[in-house]
Amino acid sequence: MTELLSDKTLRILVVDDDQLLNELLCEFLYSKDLQTHSAFSFSDAKRELSNNSVIDLVLLDYELGDGTGLNLMRDLANENISIPPVIMISVNEDPDFLQNCFACGIADYIIKPINLSLLALKVRALINSVSMQKLISLQNAELARFKKEAEREEAIAKFIYEYLLGQNSQKVQGVETWLQSSASFSGDIAMARTSPGGDLYFMLADATGHGLSAAITIMPAVSIFNSMVAKGFHLQPIVTELNKKLCRDTPPDRFVAAIIVQVQKDQGELHVWNGGMPTAHWVSDGVIQQSFRSRHMALGILDDDQFEATVETYRFPKSGFFFACTDGLLEERNPAGDCFSMQRVVDVIESEPADLHAQLVAALHAHTGCATYSDDVSMCTLTPAAMLLGSSRLLTDGILHRRIEPGIGHFSWAVELSGRKIAECEIPPLVNKFLQYLGVDQNVCQIVFLIVSEMVSNAIDHGILRLDSEFKENADGFEFYFQERERRLKRLTEKDTISLSLEWLKDVATPSLMITVKDTGVGYDPAVLDKNNDDQLSGRGLYLIRGLAQSVEIVPPGNLIRAVISSF
């Protein structure tokens, strides 16, 4: 592109019917290292300019033998022929004449007799202008090409991004989200996913920055969240793995704030991990019953030995919903510079609108006076009462009536854990992965997953840790239960052991799958089932196992349990 500034690449057409003056001007310009070409009449000049010759500047005498310079300009314009910059040469100094010249597109004007020094300055100025225009034109063409290519690549990237989000998230009844991006790509995501055991997992995340760079940062979190929920992991290992993945695969100046929720509807439990996000709330009848503030650093900042994945557990009532939002909602400013703020969000919540999201959007629009925002804005509500989760979903979908394929062949599989491995390794996902490897129907895998989850949970909590689930019958005891559980898990020794086995019983009258769980604890009293009712949280685990399996046997003193699922 720097070659455009070379004078030798620019051609000057000298149009004058005075042959001697024409040659004089050409020689003078050539002495100034400029290339020239001559035309001695109106018709010669028109032909030269009409033939798409590369002419960069024209020295045009007004009086030509077969026409005038202004007529030449008009003819070329009428025929839509491109006209390069023109310097008119004439003896006429009349202001009206000069105005007429400039109206016809003349770039500059010089009076006869010609002052060659002045001519050189005018030519040089126009040459520089022509060179710059060519450079700008070429740069604009390059920019247009780059823009077109960038738009094409962005369209492809956006398609892949939206496809991956769509593939990794589910539409779940009772989950409502509202997101508006400040750019083509959003740095906010909201994902809902149900586990094999029927729990809802939800993640609202906000990556550093905006646009494509933020979207790329958040994509590793999408795949990890999806795959670990599908395998049946609990919230803590999911959060731990998300942080590890982001620390490893994203730049050190990038991180992802997130609030991740596990809803266990059958148990009436809400588990929340909040890392760097605004405070979330449980709302019932227009009143905030519980707030979940950020207790942790955002994902992708701290190494494993510093990262904290403990979750906050809340026993939610039968009515109400969970609300969370990103800071884009709270920090959007009005013309006076005031943030929308959490207080305005709370005011809208407490007004009990029929449509909370719509009312918040309207309030934000009224606050800012515009419908576009400087940051990605996201919000969500989770309403457990409207969700079809856990054993209710299995029953409604009818998957309890699916058959275990009789041709699967005999197999047995067992695992045993002791000490800290009991807290660190999750058995239900291992079982699920094994059954999927065998090709067992996914719906049957879900039934087995639920049964194994409850059996293992009972064995650990009530057998090894000797926790009493009746603690969970009141709010204070509920929180104490989970705090005490964490404390006792840290005190496990190699003497504390839990084992699980699966065995396909093909030689019995009805081919069946037998699940056995044994622990080294003192056992627990199954009589708690007799006092189970809809308002109690204790005892539901064994109650659920008996509802899903064809037979359940608890061997005294209660540290061995067998459940059988038959092919039916």
C-alpha angles and dihedrals in degrees: 000000000000088000088073089073092059110106093212090067092058121084122210119200113210110202114190130130090213099091094196094051090044092055091044092054091047093051092047093051091045088054086059090057094258126136115233140188127191134228118179102191147030091258094047091051093047092048091048093050094040094055092068091248113170101256116162101181136011129211100201125190111212097219111058124169095246101029147340132278092243092052088052090053092049094047092051091048093048090052092048092241115158111249121205121215110297132207109201119216117203145135091229114104097171110136093223090052092049091048089051090052094052090045088058091055102266108160098202142354136220128190125227130270085059120233100214094201090053090046091053091052093048092047092048091050092051091044090055089048092049091047091050092047091051091048091048091046092052092045090049090052090050091047091049090051092047090047092051091048092046091050090050092049091045091052090052092046092048091050091051092044094050092042092053092047091049092049093048100047134063134213103240125185110243094030116106125178136179121193132171120182123215089211140022090281125045124225088199124078134180117198132179124190135166120222125226087260092056099254119139118236118192131182127190109185136178119196125206114272130357141281127010097346091056092044091052090050092054098047096082088057090054095057095044093048093049098046096045094048090049089053092052103249121160123244100266099057090044092055091045092052092046090056092046092050094049093046090052102040106034133065116269092247092057128082140158124232110208145171113206123190135191116197116199100187097179090055095037090233131142117195116194134187114187118187115176097330129123116271113284123211143211106219128194125176092346093307125111104234099176135012125207108201125186109278098168143051118261120270118275099032109084128054120240095265091054100037119103119207101174113137133215114238124206130184102221124207123238093263131048140055143248117244128194136163141178123251089254088080095048099042100047107121134215122223089274091057097251117143120233087237135192090270091065089049090052091048090055092046092051091051087068097223119195090236111029097187094049091048093049091049090050091048091049091049091050090049097049100029091224140079097222123072139207093233137031109276121207138165137168143189126203116198111187093189089063094046125098101213143145121006090347090064092047092052094044093048088051093229092137086076095058117114127244101230108251092209095063092102132225119309140159128193132179141178132186128193133184140184118353091353087075089065096037103044122060115215101195094063089050090053092047092051092049094051092047089052089055090051096246113167110272092232091055089048088058092053091049091046092054093048094046091047092054094042094050092043091052092046093052100038101038101021109039100018094035094219119166111226090207086079086077094063093091133039097250093045091048092059091042091053094060095041090051090047091057091047094051093045089060090056097056117127135196088267089067107085138170125187134186131191135185121201129179108220104204099158096064123092091261115032107240145175115235119202118195127186123184131178137182093236126112091260132240136255113256090198087091086084091069092067096044116130136161094267096054126085096192119088096019093117096065090038089057093047091054090049093054103037128065092226136009127193124188111194114212133283082033103250095110125057131177126194125185126204112194130206103250 
